[in-house]
GROMACS .gro file of C-alpha atoms in nm:
model
  450
    1MET     CA    1   0.261   1.773  -1.084
    2ARG     CA    2   0.574   1.772  -1.302
    3LYS     CA    3   0.569   1.978  -1.612
    4CYS     CA    4   0.743   1.951  -1.943
    5ILE     CA    5   0.715   2.130  -2.276
    6VAL     CA    6   0.585   1.935  -2.574
    7LEU     CA    7   0.679   2.080  -2.907
    8LEU     CA    8   0.428   2.029  -3.186
    9ILE     CA    9   0.490   2.136  -3.548
   10PHE     CA   10   0.165   2.194  -3.729
   11SER     CA   11   0.149   2.377  -4.065
   12GLY     CA   12   0.501   2.495  -4.009
   13ILE     CA   13   0.410   2.668  -3.679
   14LEU     CA   14   0.592   2.576  -3.354
   15SER     CA   15   0.356   2.559  -3.057
   16GLU     CA   16   0.444   2.515  -2.691
   17ILE     CA   17   0.187   2.336  -2.478
   18SER     CA   18   0.236   2.281  -2.108
   19ALA     CA   19   0.179   1.934  -1.964
   20GLN     CA   20  -0.114   2.065  -1.759
   21GLU     CA   21  -0.301   2.105  -2.088
   22SER     CA   22  -0.204   1.764  -2.222
   23ASN     CA   23  -0.379   1.458  -2.086
   24ASN     CA   24  -0.084   1.226  -2.133
   25GLN     CA   25   0.157   1.445  -1.936
   26VAL     CA   26   0.022   1.361  -1.588
   27LEU     CA   27   0.292   1.107  -1.513
   28PRO     CA   28   0.414   0.908  -1.217
   29THR     CA   29   0.739   0.993  -1.040
   30GLU     CA   30   1.022   0.744  -1.042
   31ALA     CA   31   0.930   0.648  -0.685
   32GLN     CA   32   0.567   0.583  -0.788
   33ILE     CA   33   0.679   0.359  -1.075
   34LYS     CA   34   0.900   0.153  -0.840
   35TRP     CA   35   0.614   0.133  -0.594
   36ALA     CA   36   0.371   0.000  -0.858
   37ASP     CA   37   0.625  -0.266  -0.951
   38ALA     CA   38   0.649  -0.373  -0.584
   39GLU     CA   39   0.281  -0.488  -0.590
   40ILE     CA   40   0.269  -0.679  -0.256
   41GLY     CA   41   0.348  -0.531   0.082
   42VAL     CA   42   0.287  -0.635   0.443
   43MET     CA   43   0.224  -0.445   0.766
   44TYR     CA   44   0.302  -0.550   1.124
   45HIS     CA   45   0.115  -0.427   1.438
   46LEU     CA   46   0.249  -0.474   1.789
   47ASP     CA   47   0.101  -0.254   2.066
   48MET     CA   48  -0.033  -0.265   2.420
   49GLN     CA   49  -0.359  -0.437   2.331
   50VAL     CA   50  -0.159  -0.751   2.236
   51PHE     CA   51  -0.066  -0.780   2.604
   52GLU     CA   52  -0.387  -0.625   2.747
   53PRO     CA   53  -0.671  -0.712   2.505
   54SER     CA   54  -0.931  -0.507   2.692
   55TYR     CA   55  -0.741  -0.186   2.622
   56ASN     CA   56  -0.882   0.058   2.367
   57PHE     CA   57  -0.754   0.411   2.391
   58ARG     CA   58  -1.084   0.561   2.281
   59ASN     CA   59  -1.273   0.395   2.570
   60ASP     CA   60  -1.088   0.581   2.841
   61PHE     CA   61  -0.838   0.854   2.760
   62ASP     CA   62  -0.748   0.873   3.131
   63TYR     CA   63  -0.612   0.523   3.129
   64THR     CA   64  -0.279   0.402   2.988
   65PRO     CA   65  -0.161   0.044   3.026
   66ASP     CA   66   0.144   0.003   3.252
   67ILE     CA   67   0.459  -0.002   3.044
   68SER     CA   68   0.586  -0.316   3.224
   69ILE     CA   69   0.332  -0.541   3.047
   70PHE     CA   70   0.518  -0.506   2.718
   71ASN     CA   71   0.731  -0.822   2.707
   72PRO     CA   72   0.760  -0.999   2.372
   73ARG     CA   73   1.015  -1.250   2.502
   74GLU     CA   74   1.098  -1.424   2.171
   75LEU     CA   75   1.069  -1.128   1.939
   76ASN     CA   76   1.244  -1.203   1.612
   77THR     CA   77   1.208  -0.960   1.322
   78ASP     CA   78   1.396  -1.199   1.097
   79GLN     CA   79   1.107  -1.444   1.140
   80TRP     CA   80   0.859  -1.166   1.050
   81ILE     CA   81   1.038  -1.079   0.731
   82GLN     CA   82   1.097  -1.439   0.626
   83ALA     CA   83   0.721  -1.491   0.655
   84ALA     CA   84   0.660  -1.185   0.436
   85LYS     CA   85   0.907  -1.297   0.174
   86SER     CA   86   0.749  -1.639   0.151
   87ALA     CA   87   0.420  -1.461   0.065
   88GLY     CA   88   0.585  -1.278  -0.223
   89ALA     CA   89   0.596  -0.940  -0.045
   90THR     CA   90   0.860  -0.700  -0.170
   91TYR     CA   91   0.807  -0.430   0.097
   92ALA     CA   92   0.711  -0.428   0.466
   93ILE     CA   93   0.573  -0.157   0.691
   94LEU     CA   94   0.624  -0.153   1.068
   95VAL     CA   95   0.366   0.022   1.284
   96ALA     CA   96   0.627   0.201   1.496
   97LYS     CA   97   0.363   0.381   1.696
   98HIS     CA   98  -0.008   0.312   1.694
   99ASN     CA   99  -0.281   0.496   1.878
  100SER     CA  100  -0.183   0.400   2.235
  101GLY     CA  101   0.115   0.629   2.196
  102PHE     CA  102   0.363   0.351   2.299
  103SER     CA  103   0.664   0.371   2.075
  104LEU     CA  104   0.870   0.073   1.948
  105TRP     CA  105   1.194   0.269   1.941
  106PRO     CA  106   1.376   0.460   2.222
  107THR     CA  107   1.227   0.800   2.137
  108LYS     CA  108   1.350   1.114   2.313
  109ALA     CA  109   1.004   1.268   2.282
  110HIS     CA  110   0.863   1.099   2.595
  111GLY     CA  111   0.903   0.806   2.829
  112TYR     CA  112   0.631   0.577   2.702
  113SER     CA  113   0.852   0.356   2.481
  114VAL     CA  114   1.053   0.035   2.469
  115LYS     CA  115   1.340   0.226   2.631
  116ASN     CA  116   1.166   0.220   2.969
  117THR     CA  117   1.037  -0.136   2.969
  118PRO     CA  118   1.211  -0.416   3.157
  119TRP     CA  119   1.229  -0.606   2.830
  120ARG     CA  120   1.588  -0.642   2.706
  121ASP     CA  121   1.700  -0.418   2.999
  122GLY     CA  122   1.579  -0.107   2.822
  123GLU     CA  123   1.818  -0.156   2.526
  124ALA     CA  124   1.549  -0.253   2.276
  125ASP     CA  125   1.487  -0.080   1.942
  126ILE     CA  126   1.237  -0.275   1.736
  127VAL     CA  127   1.249  -0.024   1.450
  128ARG     CA  128   1.625  -0.079   1.426
  129ASP     CA  129   1.582  -0.454   1.426
  130PHE     CA  130   1.304  -0.442   1.170
  131ILE     CA  131   1.504  -0.228   0.927
  132ALA     CA  132   1.802  -0.460   0.963
  133SER     CA  133   1.589  -0.764   0.887
  134CYS     CA  134   1.439  -0.596   0.579
  135LYS     CA  135   1.788  -0.525   0.446
  136LYS     CA  136   1.902  -0.879   0.527
  137TYR     CA  137   1.625  -1.037   0.322
  138GLY     CA  138   1.599  -0.780   0.045
  139ILE     CA  139   1.265  -0.632   0.152
  140LYS     CA  140   1.200  -0.256   0.113
  141PRO     CA  141   1.128  -0.101   0.458
  142GLY     CA  142   0.844   0.128   0.547
  143ILE     CA  143   0.717   0.291   0.869
  144TYR     CA  144   0.374   0.375   1.000
  145ALA     CA  145   0.364   0.629   1.287
  146SER     CA  146   0.014   0.748   1.365
  147VAL     CA  147  -0.002   1.119   1.437
  148ALA     CA  148  -0.379   1.153   1.416
  149GLY     CA  149  -0.450   0.962   1.741
  150ASN     CA  150  -0.251   0.920   2.060
  151GLY     CA  151  -0.402   0.787   2.384
  152TYR     CA  152  -0.092   0.877   2.591
  153PHE     CA  153  -0.129   1.244   2.500
  154LYS     CA  154  -0.511   1.243   2.483
  155VAL     CA  155  -0.518   1.315   2.109
  156GLU     CA  156  -0.803   1.212   1.880
  157ASN     CA  157  -0.833   1.207   1.505
  158PRO     CA  158  -0.745   1.422   1.311
  159GLY     CA  159  -0.459   1.502   1.553
  160LEU     CA  160  -0.604   1.746   1.802
  161VAL     CA  161  -0.569   1.733   2.183
  162LEU     CA  162  -0.909   1.668   2.347
  163SER     CA  163  -0.870   1.962   2.582
  164GLY     CA  164  -0.845   2.213   2.303
  165ASP     CA  165  -0.571   2.388   2.498
  166PRO     CA  166  -0.338   2.570   2.252
  167LYS     CA  167  -0.033   2.504   2.477
  168GLU     CA  168  -0.108   2.131   2.486
  169GLN     CA  169  -0.150   2.130   2.111
  170GLU     CA  170   0.189   2.299   2.065
  171ALA     CA  171   0.348   2.046   2.300
  172TYR     CA  172   0.196   1.760   2.102
  173LYS     CA  173   0.318   1.913   1.777
  174GLU     CA  174   0.668   1.908   1.916
  175VAL     CA  175   0.629   1.539   2.006
  176VAL     CA  176   0.519   1.465   1.650
  177ARG     CA  177   0.803   1.665   1.498
  178THR     CA  178   1.064   1.498   1.725
  179GLN     CA  179   0.935   1.147   1.661
  180LEU     CA  180   0.908   1.175   1.287
  181THR     CA  181   1.248   1.336   1.264
  182GLU     CA  182   1.390   1.041   1.456
  183LEU     CA  183   1.219   0.785   1.243
  184TRP     CA  184   1.312   0.957   0.920
  185THR     CA  185   1.676   1.031   0.998
  186GLN     CA  186   1.806   0.742   1.216
  187TYR     CA  187   1.714   0.438   1.007
  188GLY     CA  188   1.804   0.518   0.648
  189GLU     CA  189   1.592   0.568   0.339
  190LEU     CA  190   1.236   0.442   0.361
  191PHE     CA  191   1.030   0.295   0.080
  192GLU     CA  192   0.694   0.399   0.218
  193ILE     CA  193   0.558   0.614   0.500
  194TRP     CA  194   0.204   0.559   0.627
  195PHE     CA  195  -0.011   0.848   0.752
  196ASP     CA  196  -0.320   0.673   0.890
  197GLY     CA  197  -0.602   0.922   0.883
  198GLY     CA  198  -0.418   1.176   0.678
  199VAL     CA  199  -0.221   1.480   0.785
  200LEU     CA  200  -0.346   1.782   0.979
  201PRO     CA  201  -0.202   2.099   0.824
  202PRO     CA  202  -0.036   2.380   1.017
  203GLU     CA  203  -0.331   2.616   0.991
  204LYS     CA  204  -0.548   2.350   1.159
  205GLY     CA  205  -0.309   2.267   1.439
  206GLY     CA  206  -0.057   2.028   1.281
  207ILE     CA  207   0.309   2.060   1.189
  208ASP     CA  208   0.446   2.146   0.844
  209MET     CA  209   0.451   1.782   0.736
  210LEU     CA  210   0.523   1.865   0.373
  211ALA     CA  211   0.847   2.046   0.459
  212LEU     CA  212   0.952   1.771   0.697
  213ILE     CA  213   0.909   1.483   0.457
  214GLN     CA  214   1.068   1.670   0.168
  215LYS     CA  215   1.371   1.741   0.389
  216TYR     CA  216   1.426   1.394   0.530
  217GLN     CA  217   1.252   1.134   0.305
  218PRO     CA  218   1.189   1.301  -0.034
  219ASN     CA  219   1.195   0.968  -0.218
  220ALA     CA  220   0.949   0.782   0.007
  221ILE     CA  221   0.597   0.695  -0.104
  222ALA     CA  222   0.342   0.854   0.131
  223PHE     CA  223   0.009   0.684   0.197
  224GLN     CA  224  -0.240   0.971   0.257
  225GLY     CA  225   0.051   1.211   0.274
  226PRO     CA  226   0.054   1.592   0.297
  227TYR     CA  227  -0.116   1.795   0.029
  228GLY     CA  228   0.131   1.886  -0.246
  229TYR     CA  229   0.374   1.594  -0.189
  230GLN     CA  230   0.488   1.446  -0.518
  231ASN     CA  231   0.491   1.078  -0.413
  232ASN     CA  232   0.146   1.046  -0.257
  233ILE     CA  233  -0.077   0.742  -0.291
  234ARG     CA  234  -0.441   0.713  -0.182
  235TRP     CA  235  -0.671   0.475   0.008
  236VAL     CA  236  -0.915   0.260  -0.189
  237GLY     CA  237  -1.192   0.322   0.068
  238ASN     CA  238  -1.207  -0.010   0.252
  239GLU     CA  239  -0.994  -0.255   0.450
  240LYS     CA  240  -1.130  -0.563   0.267
  241GLY     CA  241  -0.865  -0.603  -0.002
  242VAL     CA  242  -1.097  -0.492  -0.281
  243ALA     CA  243  -0.994  -0.212  -0.510
  244PRO     CA  244  -1.281  -0.046  -0.703
  245TYR     CA  245  -1.307  -0.089  -1.078
  246PRO     CA  246  -1.231   0.110  -1.277
  247ASN     CA  247  -0.931   0.218  -1.067
  248TRP     CA  248  -0.734   0.501  -1.230
  249ALA     CA  249  -0.393   0.598  -1.095
  250ARG     CA  250  -0.481   0.957  -1.181
  251ALA     CA  251  -0.705   1.146  -0.938
  252ASP     CA  252  -0.868   1.480  -0.886
  253SER     CA  253  -0.696   1.517  -0.552
  254THR     CA  254  -0.453   1.339  -0.327
  255THR     CA  255  -0.566   1.468   0.009
  256SER     CA  256  -0.802   1.757   0.061
  257ALA     CA  257  -0.671   2.112   0.054
  258THR     CA  258  -0.681   2.100   0.437
  259GLY     CA  259  -0.435   1.808   0.432
  260VAL     CA  260  -0.659   1.533   0.565
  261ILE     CA  261  -0.756   1.229   0.361
  262GLN     CA  262  -1.035   1.289   0.110
  263ILE     CA  263  -1.249   0.995   0.002
  264LYS     CA  264  -1.406   1.163  -0.295
  265GLY     CA  265  -1.342   0.983  -0.622
  266LEU     CA  266  -1.240   0.635  -0.509
  267HIS     CA  267  -1.224   0.524  -0.870
  268GLY     CA  268  -0.978   0.802  -0.960
  269ASN     CA  269  -1.021   1.001  -1.280
  270PRO     CA  270  -0.852   0.945  -1.621
  271GLN     CA  271  -0.850   1.324  -1.657
  272GLY     CA  272  -0.730   1.388  -1.302
  273GLU     CA  273  -0.468   1.647  -1.218
  274PHE     CA  274  -0.258   1.421  -0.991
  275TRP     CA  275  -0.084   1.084  -1.024
  276CYS     CA  276  -0.203   0.930  -0.698
  277PRO     CA  277  -0.266   0.555  -0.726
  278GLY     CA  278  -0.461   0.347  -0.472
  279GLU     CA  279  -0.324   0.107  -0.208
  280ALA     CA  280  -0.550  -0.163  -0.070
  281ASP     CA  281  -0.485  -0.271   0.289
  282PHE     CA  282  -0.650  -0.563   0.468
  283ALA     CA  283  -0.581  -0.805   0.749
  284LEU     CA  284  -0.482  -1.170   0.709
  285ARG     CA  285  -0.715  -1.248   0.998
  286GLU     CA  286  -1.070  -1.168   0.890
  287LYS     CA  287  -1.333  -1.045   1.138
  288ALA     CA  288  -1.088  -1.077   1.423
  289PHE     CA  289  -0.975  -0.877   1.722
  290GLN     CA  290  -0.960  -0.502   1.645
  291GLY     CA  291  -1.012  -0.554   1.276
  292GLY     CA  292  -0.764  -0.840   1.253
  293TRP     CA  293  -0.469  -0.599   1.276
  294PHE     CA  294  -0.372  -0.713   1.629
  295TRP     CA  295  -0.310  -1.061   1.765
  296LYS     CA  296  -0.549  -1.220   2.017
  297GLU     CA  297  -0.521  -1.568   2.154
  298GLY     CA  298  -0.761  -1.829   2.010
  299GLU     CA  299  -0.818  -1.664   1.670
  300ASP     CA  300  -0.620  -1.890   1.440
  301ASP     CA  301  -0.948  -1.994   1.282
  302ARG     CA  302  -0.999  -1.635   1.161
  303ILE     CA  303  -0.713  -1.663   0.904
  304ARG     CA  304  -0.836  -1.603   0.550
  305SER     CA  305  -0.851  -1.908   0.323
  306LEU     CA  306  -0.613  -1.951   0.033
  307GLU     CA  307  -0.908  -1.908  -0.203
  308ASP     CA  308  -0.996  -1.575  -0.033
  309LEU     CA  309  -0.634  -1.450  -0.061
  310ARG     CA  310  -0.632  -1.547  -0.426
  311THR     CA  311  -0.936  -1.330  -0.484
  312ARG     CA  312  -0.783  -1.045  -0.282
  313PHE     CA  313  -0.475  -1.050  -0.504
  314ASP     CA  314  -0.677  -1.042  -0.824
  315GLU     CA  315  -0.897  -0.761  -0.694
  316THR     CA  316  -0.606  -0.541  -0.576
  317VAL     CA  317  -0.290  -0.605  -0.779
  318GLY     CA  318  -0.516  -0.716  -1.066
  319ARG     CA  319  -0.700  -0.383  -1.051
  320ASN     CA  320  -0.409  -0.140  -1.071
  321SER     CA  321  -0.355  -0.132  -0.694
  322ASN     CA  322  -0.088  -0.255  -0.452
  323MET     CA  323  -0.203  -0.492  -0.179
  324VAL     CA  324  -0.086  -0.451   0.181
  325LEU     CA  325  -0.151  -0.751   0.398
  326GLY     CA  326  -0.179  -0.701   0.773
  327ILE     CA  327   0.015  -0.964   0.969
  328VAL     CA  328  -0.026  -1.002   1.346
  329VAL     CA  329   0.260  -1.038   1.592
  330ASN     CA  330   0.173  -1.235   1.904
  331ASP     CA  331   0.264  -1.167   2.271
  332GLU     CA  332   0.586  -1.364   2.229
  333GLY     CA  333   0.695  -1.132   1.950
  334LEU     CA  334   0.645  -1.380   1.663
  335VAL     CA  335   0.416  -1.427   1.366
  336PRO     CA  336   0.205  -1.728   1.469
  337GLU     CA  337   0.277  -2.056   1.290
  338ALA     CA  338  -0.068  -2.080   1.141
  339ASP     CA  339  -0.021  -1.737   0.978
  340VAL     CA  340   0.331  -1.827   0.858
  341LYS     CA  341   0.190  -2.139   0.690
  342ARG     CA  342  -0.090  -1.952   0.512
  343LEU     CA  343   0.145  -1.677   0.389
  344ALA     CA  344   0.373  -1.939   0.233
  345GLU     CA  345   0.078  -2.109   0.070
  346PHE     CA  346  -0.034  -1.779  -0.073
  347GLY     CA  347   0.309  -1.702  -0.213
  348GLU     CA  348   0.328  -2.044  -0.381
  349ASP     CA  349  -0.018  -2.000  -0.524
  350VAL     CA  350   0.074  -1.670  -0.694
  351LYS     CA  351   0.388  -1.828  -0.838
  352LYS     CA  352   0.194  -2.129  -0.964
  353ARG     CA  353  -0.078  -1.924  -1.128
  354PHE     CA  354   0.156  -1.680  -1.302
  355SER     CA  355   0.470  -1.880  -1.382
  356ASN     CA  356   0.366  -2.083  -1.686
  357SER     CA  357   0.358  -1.819  -1.957
  358LEU     CA  358   0.192  -1.922  -2.280
  359GLY     CA  359   0.315  -1.612  -2.463
  360SER     CA  360   0.368  -1.237  -2.434
  361THR     CA  361   0.397  -0.926  -2.643
  362SER     CA  362   0.435  -0.547  -2.604
  363GLY     CA  363   0.450  -0.228  -2.806
  364GLU     CA  364   0.264   0.089  -2.911
  365LYS     CA  365  -0.036   0.005  -3.128
  366ASP     CA  366  -0.411  -0.061  -3.115
  367LEU     CA  367  -0.418  -0.435  -3.175
  368PHE     CA  368  -0.214  -0.715  -3.012
  369THR     CA  369  -0.232  -1.086  -3.086
  370ILE     CA  370  -0.071  -1.384  -2.917
  371ALA     CA  371  -0.095  -1.708  -3.116
  372PHE     CA  372  -0.013  -2.059  -2.988
  373SER     CA  373   0.128  -2.347  -3.185
  374SER     CA  374  -0.164  -2.556  -3.066
  375PRO     CA  375  -0.480  -2.480  -2.861
  376GLU     CA  376  -0.399  -2.401  -2.497
  377PRO     CA  377  -0.614  -2.380  -2.181
  378VAL     CA  378  -0.597  -2.008  -2.098
  379LYS     CA  379  -0.659  -1.925  -1.734
  380TYR     CA  380  -0.541  -1.565  -1.705
  381ILE     CA  381  -0.470  -1.267  -1.931
  382VAL     CA  382  -0.251  -0.999  -1.775
  383ILE     CA  383  -0.225  -0.650  -1.927
  384GLN     CA  384   0.024  -0.386  -1.821
  385GLU     CA  385   0.046  -0.034  -1.951
  386GLU     CA  386   0.381   0.145  -1.975
  387ILE     CA  387   0.279   0.387  -1.695
  388SER     CA  388   0.597   0.595  -1.735
  389LYS     CA  389   0.408   0.736  -2.034
  390GLY     CA  390   0.087   0.779  -1.842
  391GLU     CA  391  -0.253   0.616  -1.840
  392ARG     CA  392  -0.355   0.635  -2.205
  393ILE     CA  393  -0.596   0.346  -2.255
  394LEU     CA  394  -0.959   0.428  -2.183
  395GLU     CA  395  -1.143   0.126  -2.331
  396TYR     CA  396  -1.039  -0.213  -2.455
  397ARG     CA  397  -1.169  -0.563  -2.550
  398LEU     CA  398  -1.034  -0.915  -2.519
  399ALA     CA  399  -1.110  -1.200  -2.753
  400GLY     CA  400  -1.001  -1.561  -2.793
  401LYS     CA  401  -0.997  -1.774  -3.110
  402LYS     CA  402  -1.160  -2.108  -3.063
  403ASN     CA  403  -1.213  -2.349  -3.356
  404GLY     CA  404  -1.123  -2.072  -3.599
  405VAL     CA  405  -1.379  -1.825  -3.459
  406TRP     CA  406  -1.301  -1.516  -3.247
  407ARG     CA  407  -1.509  -1.509  -2.928
  408HIS     CA  408  -1.556  -1.215  -2.693
  409LEU     CA  409  -1.388  -1.288  -2.356
  410ASP     CA  410  -1.394  -0.964  -2.155
  411GLU     CA  411  -1.366  -0.588  -2.173
  412GLY     CA  412  -1.243  -0.306  -1.956
  413ILE     CA  413  -1.176   0.059  -1.900
  414SER     CA  414  -0.870   0.128  -1.689
  415ILE     CA  415  -0.549  -0.080  -1.701
  416GLY     CA  416  -0.264   0.112  -1.539
  417HIS     CA  417   0.023  -0.089  -1.391
  418LYS     CA  418  -0.164  -0.423  -1.406
  419ARG     CA  419  -0.503  -0.565  -1.493
  420ILE     CA  420  -0.571  -0.940  -1.441
  421HIS     CA  421  -0.856  -1.109  -1.633
  422PRO     CA  422  -0.944  -1.463  -1.514
  423ILE     CA  423  -1.055  -1.676  -1.815
  424ASP     CA  424  -1.250  -1.995  -1.788
  425ASP     CA  425  -1.373  -2.095  -2.128
  426GLY     CA  426  -1.172  -2.391  -2.256
  427LEU     CA  427  -0.894  -2.411  -2.523
  428PHE     CA  428  -0.784  -2.122  -2.744
  429SER     CA  429  -0.543  -2.097  -3.037
  430SER     CA  430  -0.499  -1.717  -3.012
  431ILE     CA  431  -0.566  -1.428  -2.776
  432ARG     CA  432  -0.637  -1.071  -2.895
  433LEU     CA  433  -0.632  -0.737  -2.718
  434GLU     CA  434  -0.806  -0.451  -2.904
  435ILE     CA  435  -0.771  -0.093  -2.784
  436ILE     CA  436  -1.101   0.078  -2.851
  437LYS     CA  437  -1.032   0.422  -2.706
  438SER     CA  438  -0.718   0.602  -2.587
  439GLU     CA  439  -0.565   0.938  -2.531
  440GLY     CA  440  -0.249   0.927  -2.738
  441LYS     CA  441  -0.083   0.615  -2.868
  442PRO     CA  442  -0.152   0.311  -2.646
  443SER     CA  443   0.166   0.179  -2.489
  444ILE     CA  444   0.156  -0.176  -2.363
  445ARG     CA  445   0.451  -0.277  -2.142
  446ASN     CA  446   0.336  -0.640  -2.131
  447LEU     CA  447   0.047  -0.848  -2.251
  448GLU     CA  448   0.084  -1.201  -2.121
  449VAL     CA  449  -0.123  -1.518  -2.120
  450PHE     CA  450  -0.109  -1.792  -1.852
   0.00000   0.00000   0.00000
């Protein structure tokens, strides 16, 4: 946690109080502020089970699919990223290595990678292509590389070899160190790094992940990153696209002291010691093959409806969380047309709902009012705190004036980067936000009505 000294003059006496003793001085880093503004991300999975659906590394650690089956003949990362951009995504995460151990870049750590497939004559590097496409279309790139599970090396969550052999564990640690060094040094600056299942610390058998990320990617956001990392974010506790409410960006812990993900306090804590906001991940295909993260033929009917995605947006971004939408890549190496269509529909829906502003305001005070020249049909009220100054607001109320009378519309506790309130109660001539309780002066970045 960053510290600063706040000078207070009281009765002519100068006092110095550290930020650890002042509620409002638990603040986001610059990277965390940019991440909150990004709001919508996507994630792509492409692994052996796309080509061999019966494969599951946990079912038989002695079996590894033959590397020759990996053959996404029409793979086009531009097509992936165009689909993401149409959905309104501003960042994208590639699962460079999932739990099979197969790697989508020509790693020097082992032979089970695209380098040794017949596809593209062994010259493939999907991570390179993905990063290039992100840059081409103005999408911030991220990388997921699972270290907690690896079927090829017989490793199970939280990152330990099944044999328990110390020599095998050391060998696996070197694989992890080599692969992450490659991913974090060969492809430029990353916006987000995903640690699925958390990070095993050195004293438990893992590598010094904190030192590695601080050396090579100190500005990246880390989902479930190593304990003590300044740019950590946390899981919201489900893969359904539903953030809890209240959902404070501050939390009592980021990961546990042992370095693995800690689920305690999914709501966060307005008095928490860390700025560690939640990220909500969910798959576009609901109740589908392997959680909907991987493509399987014949599951186009599992794609979430537009109405469902609308709700997911309001219950993630609208509850002070970013949403990460899992997009499948098929055995040809493309996002299926049905998914592309739904993503575009979702992007258009968000634009439509939040493009016709009826009025906005901002400032540091306890009462905000937006008045209309004539009664308007209000559908949404969006509130954003100025999170660079912390989470100050602890309780608030919304009211609307109808026929000259103020009527209670809604109320809340946490706001953070963004809180969306759907309103369905007819025409209003004014909207009012009243801050009931706060720590320090409330700072509203934007109050807007749609």
